[in-house]
mmCIF file of C-alpha atoms and ligand atoms in Angstrom:
data_model
loop_
_atom_site.group_PDB
_atom_site.id
_atom_site.type_symbol
_atom_site.label_atom_id
_atom_site.label_comp_id
_atom_site.label_asym_id
_atom_site.label_seq_id
_atom_site.Cartn_x
_atom_site.Cartn_y
_atom_site.Cartn_z
ATOM 1 C CA UNK A 1 124.223 150.104 147.123
ATOM 2 C CA UNK A 2 125.054 146.674 145.776
ATOM 3 C CA UNK A 3 124.495 143.321 147.402
ATOM 4 C CA UNK A 4 126.413 140.343 146.080
ATOM 5 C CA UNK A 5 125.493 136.782 147.048
ATOM 6 C CA UNK A 6 127.666 133.834 146.117
ATOM 7 C CA UNK A 7 125.491 130.891 145.091
ATOM 8 C CA UNK A 8 128.224 128.549 143.865
ATOM 9 C CA UNK A 9 131.966 128.931 144.327
ATOM 10 C CA UNK A 10 133.465 125.638 143.066
ATOM 11 C CA UNK A 11 135.824 125.224 140.124
ATOM 12 C CA UNK A 12 134.753 122.703 137.436
ATOM 13 C CA UNK A 13 133.091 120.119 139.717
ATOM 14 C CA UNK A 14 130.899 120.689 142.777
ATOM 15 C CA UNK A 15 131.798 119.451 146.259
ATOM 16 C CA UNK A 16 129.628 118.778 149.294
ATOM 17 C CA UNK A 17 130.240 122.351 150.440
ATOM 18 C CA UNK A 18 130.497 124.235 147.139
ATOM 19 C CA UNK A 19 128.042 124.462 144.254
ATOM 20 C CA UNK A 20 129.020 125.280 140.672
ATOM 21 C CA UNK A 21 129.522 128.847 139.510
ATOM 22 C CA UNK A 22 126.771 131.355 140.084
ATOM 23 C CA UNK A 23 126.353 134.612 141.937
ATOM 24 C CA UNK A 24 123.706 137.268 142.239
ATOM 25 C CA UNK A 25 124.329 141.018 142.040
ATOM 26 C CA UNK A 26 121.428 143.104 143.363
ATOM 27 C CA UNK A 27 121.051 146.868 142.978
ATOM 28 C CA UNK A 28 117.800 148.274 144.308
ATOM 29 C CA UNK A 29 115.090 146.076 142.795
ATOM 30 C CA UNK A 30 117.276 144.972 139.893
ATOM 31 C CA UNK A 31 118.774 141.493 140.043
ATOM 32 C CA UNK A 32 121.509 140.098 137.829
ATOM 33 C CA UNK A 33 122.509 136.450 137.997
ATOM 34 C CA UNK A 34 126.032 135.875 136.733
ATOM 35 C CA UNK A 35 126.547 132.332 135.448
ATOM 36 C CA UNK A 36 124.246 129.465 136.248
ATOM 37 C CA UNK A 37 126.127 126.242 136.953
ATOM 38 C CA UNK A 38 124.342 122.954 137.535
ATOM 39 C CA UNK A 39 122.301 123.040 140.751
ATOM 40 C CA UNK A 40 121.974 126.831 140.878
ATOM 41 C CA UNK A 41 118.200 126.771 141.376
ATOM 42 C CA UNK A 42 118.602 124.702 144.542
ATOM 43 C CA UNK A 43 121.333 127.047 145.781
ATOM 44 C CA UNK A 44 118.979 129.956 145.159
ATOM 45 C CA UNK A 45 116.301 128.257 147.274
ATOM 46 C CA UNK A 46 118.800 127.513 150.053
ATOM 47 C CA UNK A 47 120.008 131.126 150.012
ATOM 48 C CA UNK A 48 116.493 132.352 150.848
ATOM 49 C CA UNK A 49 116.693 134.950 148.069
ATOM 50 C CA UNK A 50 113.833 133.465 146.076
ATOM 51 C CA UNK A 51 113.019 133.544 142.366
ATOM 52 C CA UNK A 52 111.064 136.795 142.083
ATOM 53 C CA UNK A 53 112.374 139.531 139.810
ATOM 54 C CA UNK A 54 114.991 137.130 138.485
ATOM 55 C CA UNK A 55 114.798 138.119 134.843
ATOM 56 C CA UNK A 56 118.387 138.782 133.770
ATOM 57 C CA UNK A 57 121.185 136.246 133.463
ATOM 58 C CA UNK A 58 124.700 137.155 132.324
ATOM 59 C CA UNK A 59 127.082 134.419 131.192
ATOM 60 C CA UNK A 60 130.838 134.909 131.503
ATOM 61 C CA UNK A 61 131.574 132.077 129.042
ATOM 62 C CA UNK A 62 130.247 128.807 127.691
ATOM 63 C CA UNK A 63 131.962 126.165 129.837
ATOM 64 C CA UNK A 64 129.376 123.791 131.220
ATOM 65 C CA UNK A 65 130.249 124.409 134.881
ATOM 66 C CA UNK A 66 128.924 127.939 134.281
ATOM 67 C CA UNK A 67 125.732 127.321 132.315
ATOM 68 C CA UNK A 68 124.324 123.818 132.701
ATOM 69 C CA UNK A 69 121.931 124.976 135.443
ATOM 70 C CA UNK A 70 120.194 127.341 133.061
ATOM 71 C CA UNK A 71 117.870 124.632 131.736
ATOM 72 C CA UNK A 72 116.520 123.669 135.137
ATOM 73 C CA UNK A 73 116.254 127.225 136.419
ATOM 74 C CA UNK A 74 114.427 128.473 133.306
ATOM 75 C CA UNK A 75 112.073 125.474 133.560
ATOM 76 C CA UNK A 76 111.172 126.361 137.142
ATOM 77 C CA UNK A 77 110.780 130.091 136.405
ATOM 78 C CA UNK A 78 108.361 129.102 133.637
ATOM 79 C CA UNK A 79 106.468 126.556 135.753
ATOM 80 C CA UNK A 80 106.049 128.903 138.695
ATOM 81 C CA UNK A 81 105.384 131.957 136.482
ATOM 82 C CA UNK A 82 108.003 133.687 138.610
ATOM 83 C CA UNK A 83 108.783 136.131 135.804
ATOM 84 C CA UNK A 84 107.234 136.949 132.434
ATOM 85 C CA UNK A 85 110.528 137.392 130.639
ATOM 86 C CA UNK A 86 114.071 136.127 130.945
ATOM 87 C CA UNK A 87 116.906 138.006 129.237
ATOM 88 C CA UNK A 88 120.105 136.050 128.710
ATOM 89 C CA UNK A 89 123.196 138.099 127.884
ATOM 90 C CA UNK A 90 126.367 136.383 126.633
ATOM 91 C CA UNK A 91 129.020 136.543 123.944
ATOM 92 C CA UNK A 92 128.002 135.016 120.572
ATOM 93 C CA UNK A 93 129.341 131.480 121.170
ATOM 94 C CA UNK A 94 128.032 130.940 124.740
ATOM 95 C CA UNK A 95 124.728 132.528 123.714
ATOM 96 C CA UNK A 96 124.331 129.944 120.919
ATOM 97 C CA UNK A 97 125.064 127.168 123.417
ATOM 98 C CA UNK A 98 122.550 128.485 125.969
ATOM 99 C CA UNK A 99 119.968 128.852 123.222
ATOM 100 C CA UNK A 100 120.462 125.233 122.104
ATOM 101 C CA UNK A 101 120.077 124.082 125.708
ATOM 102 C CA UNK A 102 116.761 125.878 126.178
ATOM 103 C CA UNK A 103 115.288 125.553 122.669
ATOM 104 C CA UNK A 104 116.475 122.058 121.690
ATOM 105 C CA UNK A 105 116.625 120.291 125.069
ATOM 106 C CA UNK A 106 114.271 122.001 127.526
ATOM 107 C CA UNK A 107 111.514 123.116 125.094
ATOM 108 C CA UNK A 108 112.036 121.124 121.844
ATOM 109 C CA UNK A 109 108.343 120.922 120.916
ATOM 110 C CA UNK A 110 106.576 123.898 122.417
ATOM 111 C CA UNK A 111 107.535 127.427 123.376
ATOM 112 C CA UNK A 112 107.548 128.322 127.063
ATOM 113 C CA UNK A 113 105.126 130.901 128.462
ATOM 114 C CA UNK A 114 108.249 132.722 129.602
ATOM 115 C CA UNK A 115 109.474 135.176 126.938
ATOM 116 C CA UNK A 116 113.126 134.346 126.302
ATOM 117 C CA UNK A 117 115.289 137.248 125.136
ATOM 118 C CA UNK A 118 118.680 136.444 123.619
ATOM 119 C CA UNK A 119 121.072 139.378 123.962
ATOM 120 C CA UNK A 120 124.468 139.115 122.289
ATOM 121 C CA UNK A 121 127.189 140.934 124.208
ATOM 122 C CA UNK A 122 129.862 143.157 122.708
ATOM 123 C CA UNK A 123 132.370 145.229 124.680
ATOM 124 C CA UNK A 124 130.728 148.278 126.251
ATOM 125 C CA UNK A 125 127.581 149.193 128.176
ATOM 126 C CA UNK A 126 124.521 146.990 127.675
ATOM 127 C CA UNK A 127 122.327 148.125 130.592
ATOM 128 C CA UNK A 128 121.946 151.904 130.888
ATOM 129 C CA UNK A 129 119.473 153.206 133.425
ATOM 130 C CA UNK A 130 119.206 156.368 135.514
ATOM 131 C CA UNK A 131 120.705 154.614 138.546
ATOM 132 C CA UNK A 132 122.988 151.967 137.059
ATOM 133 C CA UNK A 133 125.161 151.135 134.051
ATOM 134 C CA UNK A 134 126.404 147.611 133.354
ATOM 135 C CA UNK A 135 129.210 147.089 130.844
ATOM 136 C CA UNK A 136 130.894 144.032 129.388
ATOM 137 C CA UNK A 137 134.634 143.772 128.770
ATOM 138 C CA UNK A 138 136.547 141.000 126.986
ATOM 139 C CA UNK A 139 138.300 138.294 129.012
ATOM 140 C CA UNK A 140 140.870 135.729 127.788
ATOM 141 C CA UNK A 141 140.112 132.094 128.662
ATOM 142 C CA UNK A 142 140.064 128.723 126.864
ATOM 143 C CA UNK A 143 136.635 129.384 125.350
ATOM 144 C CA UNK A 144 135.371 131.829 122.706
ATOM 145 C CA UNK A 145 133.675 135.149 123.467
ATOM 146 C CA UNK A 146 134.336 135.431 127.237
ATOM 147 C CA UNK A 147 133.281 138.590 129.082
ATOM 148 C CA UNK A 148 133.641 140.209 132.502
ATOM 149 C CA UNK A 149 131.117 142.682 133.892
ATOM 150 C CA UNK A 150 131.398 146.155 135.415
ATOM 151 C CA UNK A 151 128.472 147.518 137.448
ATOM 152 C CA UNK A 152 128.575 151.290 137.984
ATOM 153 C CA UNK A 153 126.143 153.361 140.022
ATOM 154 C CA UNK A 154 125.363 156.798 138.675
ATOM 155 C CA UNK A 155 127.305 159.065 141.064
ATOM 156 C CA UNK A 156 125.011 161.003 143.396
ATOM 157 C CA UNK A 157 125.326 163.339 146.309
ATOM 158 C CA UNK A 158 124.330 161.549 149.510
ATOM 159 C CA UNK A 159 122.336 162.724 152.515
ATOM 160 C CA UNK A 160 124.290 163.466 155.682
ATOM 161 C CA UNK A 161 122.597 161.728 158.625
ATOM 162 C CA UNK A 162 123.831 164.201 161.259
ATOM 163 C CA UNK A 163 122.308 167.173 159.385
ATOM 164 C CA UNK A 164 119.001 165.320 158.941
ATOM 165 C CA UNK A 165 118.931 164.506 162.653
ATOM 166 C CA UNK A 166 119.854 168.062 163.650
ATOM 167 C CA UNK A 167 116.989 169.446 161.559
ATOM 168 C CA UNK A 168 114.607 166.792 162.904
ATOM 169 C CA UNK A 169 113.793 165.235 159.498
ATOM 170 C CA UNK A 170 111.968 161.997 160.368
ATOM 171 C CA UNK A 171 113.069 158.652 158.875
ATOM 172 C CA UNK A 172 110.965 157.648 155.868
ATOM 173 C CA UNK A 173 109.418 159.442 152.925
ATOM 174 C CA UNK A 174 110.835 162.915 153.596
ATOM 175 C CA UNK A 175 114.398 161.622 153.523
ATOM 176 C CA UNK A 176 113.664 159.735 150.302
ATOM 177 C CA UNK A 177 112.377 162.891 148.595
ATOM 178 C CA UNK A 178 115.375 164.918 149.783
ATOM 179 C CA UNK A 179 117.676 162.197 148.398
ATOM 180 C CA UNK A 180 116.001 162.717 145.006
ATOM 181 C CA UNK A 181 116.633 166.446 145.176
ATOM 182 C CA UNK A 182 113.161 167.597 146.280
ATOM 183 C CA UNK A 183 112.497 170.072 149.071
ATOM 184 C CA UNK A 184 110.169 168.842 151.861
ATOM 185 C CA UNK A 185 107.911 170.523 154.396
ATOM 186 C CA UNK A 186 108.099 169.033 157.886
ATOM 187 C CA UNK A 187 104.976 168.467 160.063
ATOM 188 C CA UNK A 188 105.783 171.677 162.007
ATOM 189 C CA UNK A 189 105.740 173.710 158.784
ATOM 190 C CA UNK A 190 109.498 174.202 158.340
ATOM 191 C CA UNK A 191 110.824 173.741 154.831
ATOM 192 C CA UNK A 192 114.073 171.818 154.248
ATOM 193 C CA UNK A 193 115.991 172.197 150.993
ATOM 194 C CA UNK A 194 118.156 169.319 149.681
ATOM 195 C CA UNK A 195 121.188 171.638 149.716
ATOM 196 C CA UNK A 196 120.939 171.830 153.522
ATOM 197 C CA UNK A 197 121.334 168.085 154.074
ATOM 198 C CA UNK A 198 123.495 166.840 151.182
ATOM 199 C CA UNK A 199 127.244 166.387 151.043
ATOM 200 C CA UNK A 200 129.156 168.008 148.175
ATOM 201 C CA UNK A 201 130.895 164.821 147.005
ATOM 202 C CA UNK A 202 129.239 162.647 144.366
ATOM 203 C CA UNK A 203 129.485 158.963 145.246
ATOM 204 C CA UNK A 204 128.809 156.003 142.965
ATOM 205 C CA UNK A 205 129.901 152.491 143.847
ATOM 206 C CA UNK A 206 131.547 150.233 141.280
ATOM 207 C CA UNK A 207 131.692 146.429 141.272
ATOM 208 C CA UNK A 208 133.516 144.184 138.769
ATOM 209 C CA UNK A 209 132.942 140.456 138.282
ATOM 210 C CA UNK A 210 135.349 138.346 136.232
ATOM 211 C CA UNK A 211 134.756 134.638 135.641
ATOM 212 C CA UNK A 212 137.420 132.232 134.426
ATOM 213 C CA UNK A 213 140.455 133.966 132.967
ATOM 214 C CA UNK A 214 144.048 133.200 132.027
ATOM 215 C CA UNK A 215 145.476 136.719 132.221
ATOM 216 C CA UNK A 216 145.219 139.933 134.186
ATOM 217 C CA UNK A 217 147.165 142.565 132.213
ATOM 218 C CA UNK A 218 144.183 142.986 129.879
ATOM 219 C CA UNK A 219 141.789 143.422 132.830
ATOM 220 C CA UNK A 220 143.656 146.217 134.616
ATOM 221 C CA UNK A 221 142.000 149.128 132.780
ATOM 222 C CA UNK A 222 138.517 147.650 133.293
ATOM 223 C CA UNK A 223 138.719 147.019 137.043
ATOM 224 C CA UNK A 224 140.837 150.014 138.045
ATOM 225 C CA UNK A 225 139.629 151.584 141.290
ATOM 226 C CA UNK A 226 136.505 149.429 141.717
ATOM 227 C CA UNK A 227 135.125 149.155 145.231
ATOM 228 C CA UNK A 228 134.838 145.382 144.901
ATOM 229 C CA UNK A 229 136.328 142.845 142.493
ATOM 230 C CA UNK A 230 135.215 139.226 142.230
ATOM 231 C CA UNK A 231 137.635 137.079 140.241
ATOM 232 C CA UNK A 232 138.620 133.452 139.977
ATOM 233 C CA UNK A 233 141.719 132.075 141.725
ATOM 234 C CA UNK A 234 141.703 128.370 140.934
ATOM 235 C CA UNK A 235 145.342 127.533 141.727
ATOM 236 C CA UNK A 236 148.007 128.350 144.320
ATOM 237 C CA UNK A 237 151.205 129.912 143.017
ATOM 238 C CA UNK A 238 153.068 126.601 143.426
ATOM 239 C CA UNK A 239 150.856 125.268 140.603
ATOM 240 C CA UNK A 240 151.317 128.184 138.223
ATOM 241 C CA UNK A 241 152.266 125.802 135.368
ATOM 242 C CA UNK A 242 148.975 123.941 135.776
ATOM 243 C CA UNK A 243 147.119 127.244 135.984
ATOM 244 C CA UNK A 244 148.678 128.375 132.711
ATOM 245 C CA UNK A 245 148.023 125.044 130.977
ATOM 246 C CA UNK A 246 144.364 125.089 132.030
ATOM 247 C CA UNK A 247 143.792 128.770 131.294
ATOM 248 C CA UNK A 248 143.193 129.836 134.900
ATOM 249 C CA UNK A 249 144.720 132.251 137.419
ATOM 250 C CA UNK A 250 146.763 131.685 140.540
ATOM 251 C CA UNK A 251 146.015 133.435 143.813
ATOM 252 C CA UNK A 252 149.165 135.532 143.337
ATOM 253 C CA UNK A 253 148.032 136.762 139.919
ATOM 254 C CA UNK A 254 144.620 137.732 141.291
ATOM 255 C CA UNK A 255 146.023 139.606 144.286
ATOM 256 C CA UNK A 256 148.641 141.377 142.120
ATOM 257 C CA UNK A 257 145.828 142.602 139.865
ATOM 258 C CA UNK A 258 143.909 143.911 142.896
ATOM 259 C CA UNK A 259 147.020 145.780 144.105
ATOM 260 C CA UNK A 260 147.905 147.219 140.704
ATOM 261 C CA UNK A 261 144.308 148.270 140.024
ATOM 262 C CA UNK A 262 143.790 149.872 143.461
ATOM 263 C CA UNK A 263 140.759 147.699 144.180
ATOM 264 C CA UNK A 264 138.953 148.304 147.485
ATOM 265 C CA UNK A 265 137.970 144.748 148.330
ATOM 266 C CA UNK A 266 138.844 141.473 146.612
ATOM 267 C CA UNK A 267 136.771 138.270 146.605
ATOM 268 C CA UNK A 268 138.374 135.113 145.214
ATOM 269 C CA UNK A 269 136.008 132.683 143.540
ATOM 270 C CA UNK A 270 136.079 129.371 141.563
ATOM 271 C CA UNK A 271 137.826 127.367 144.263
ATOM 272 C CA UNK A 272 139.488 123.999 143.701
ATOM 273 C CA UNK A 273 139.050 121.207 146.270
ATOM 274 C CA UNK A 274 142.681 120.146 145.772
ATOM 275 C CA UNK A 275 144.064 122.429 148.505
ATOM 276 C CA UNK A 276 143.841 122.032 152.312
ATOM 277 C CA UNK A 277 141.583 124.409 154.238
ATOM 278 C CA UNK A 278 143.128 127.831 154.687
ATOM 279 C CA UNK A 279 145.897 127.483 152.075
ATOM 280 C CA UNK A 280 144.287 129.825 149.537
ATOM 281 C CA UNK A 281 143.414 132.325 152.254
ATOM 282 C CA UNK A 282 146.991 132.413 153.610
ATOM 283 C CA UNK A 283 148.472 132.996 150.179
ATOM 284 C CA UNK A 284 145.825 135.600 149.400
ATOM 285 C CA UNK A 285 146.471 137.584 152.591
ATOM 286 C CA UNK A 286 150.166 137.693 151.835
ATOM 287 C CA UNK A 287 149.326 139.365 148.512
ATOM 288 C CA UNK A 288 146.477 141.766 149.335
ATOM 289 C CA UNK A 289 145.143 143.140 152.604
ATOM 290 C CA UNK A 290 141.382 143.271 152.063
ATOM 291 C CA UNK A 291 140.756 139.840 150.551
ATOM 292 C CA UNK A 292 138.159 137.113 151.125
ATOM 293 C CA UNK A 293 137.912 133.593 149.765
ATOM 294 C CA UNK A 294 134.264 133.245 148.747
ATOM 295 C CA UNK A 295 132.158 130.454 150.229
ATOM 296 C CA UNK A 296 128.667 129.479 149.087
ATOM 297 C CA UNK A 297 126.007 131.837 150.503
ATOM 298 C CA UNK A 298 128.508 134.539 151.481
ATOM 299 C CA UNK A 299 126.797 137.903 151.098
ATOM 300 C CA UNK A 300 128.599 141.222 150.785
ATOM 301 C CA UNK A 301 127.211 144.750 150.692
ATOM 302 C CA UNK A 302 128.914 147.578 148.809
ATOM 303 C CA UNK A 303 127.398 150.935 149.679
HETATM 304 ZN ZN1 LIG B 1 134.882 127.335 135.395
HETATM 305 ZN ZN1 LIG B 2 135.991 128.021 132.096
#
């Protein structure tokens, strides 16, 4: 199960209601922050999610509206000893920029207690665990070395609640062990095998997050069939010339990608204050049924 929390949904400059780009993807106890625009640490406080276990930051690209908050956030993580290490994953150019920000500006004279890990992204998987794989894929935008991210759960057979109830398996530890493929003995002495309570289908959720981008044809293969796609939609279709000139997408391009890729649920991010309330949503709904325009602190569960 994934939980995604939008911490900042503005394009380029913040507004009174939208912070600059950042969102959090949580899977079990693992947390991934994607982008860290100015003010992200305050958004994180306001969200109630807290700073614990925040040790991995992924950068989509090096534009300042996506990374300027890294200095302040890393400073606070270090001050509060909220984590012992902080891994920053980005393409070569944005990684150099983030490194200059932390090493030359935030800590020019002394090293932080926090162990900083600089991880250069290339296309392909870069987090591979028993439960989760995270991969990077290239994205075209007016900046070097841009990446999008695909989060994939390892497909597993799931417990069927009705069978558990019928057999009287209590909520708690027994169900957890069955989910991991272990047989359990109930308090009355009966033994329950995982085969008795598991469905045959293997299910693994998939979530894709794309930051700023100027094209969608190159993304199709990477986001095909995902349960949830987060992508920018900075302009309405009426402004497609501006979108092209500034290396961004229109709502129509984003919804067409979701249709063509057979995406389950679409969340539009990186919103411009230039449009009246509801305009982006109307255009989005005309293009794709299951679409949401992200607002700060929106939280969505995929599972
Ligand atoms: Zn941006
Ligand atoms: Zn950008």
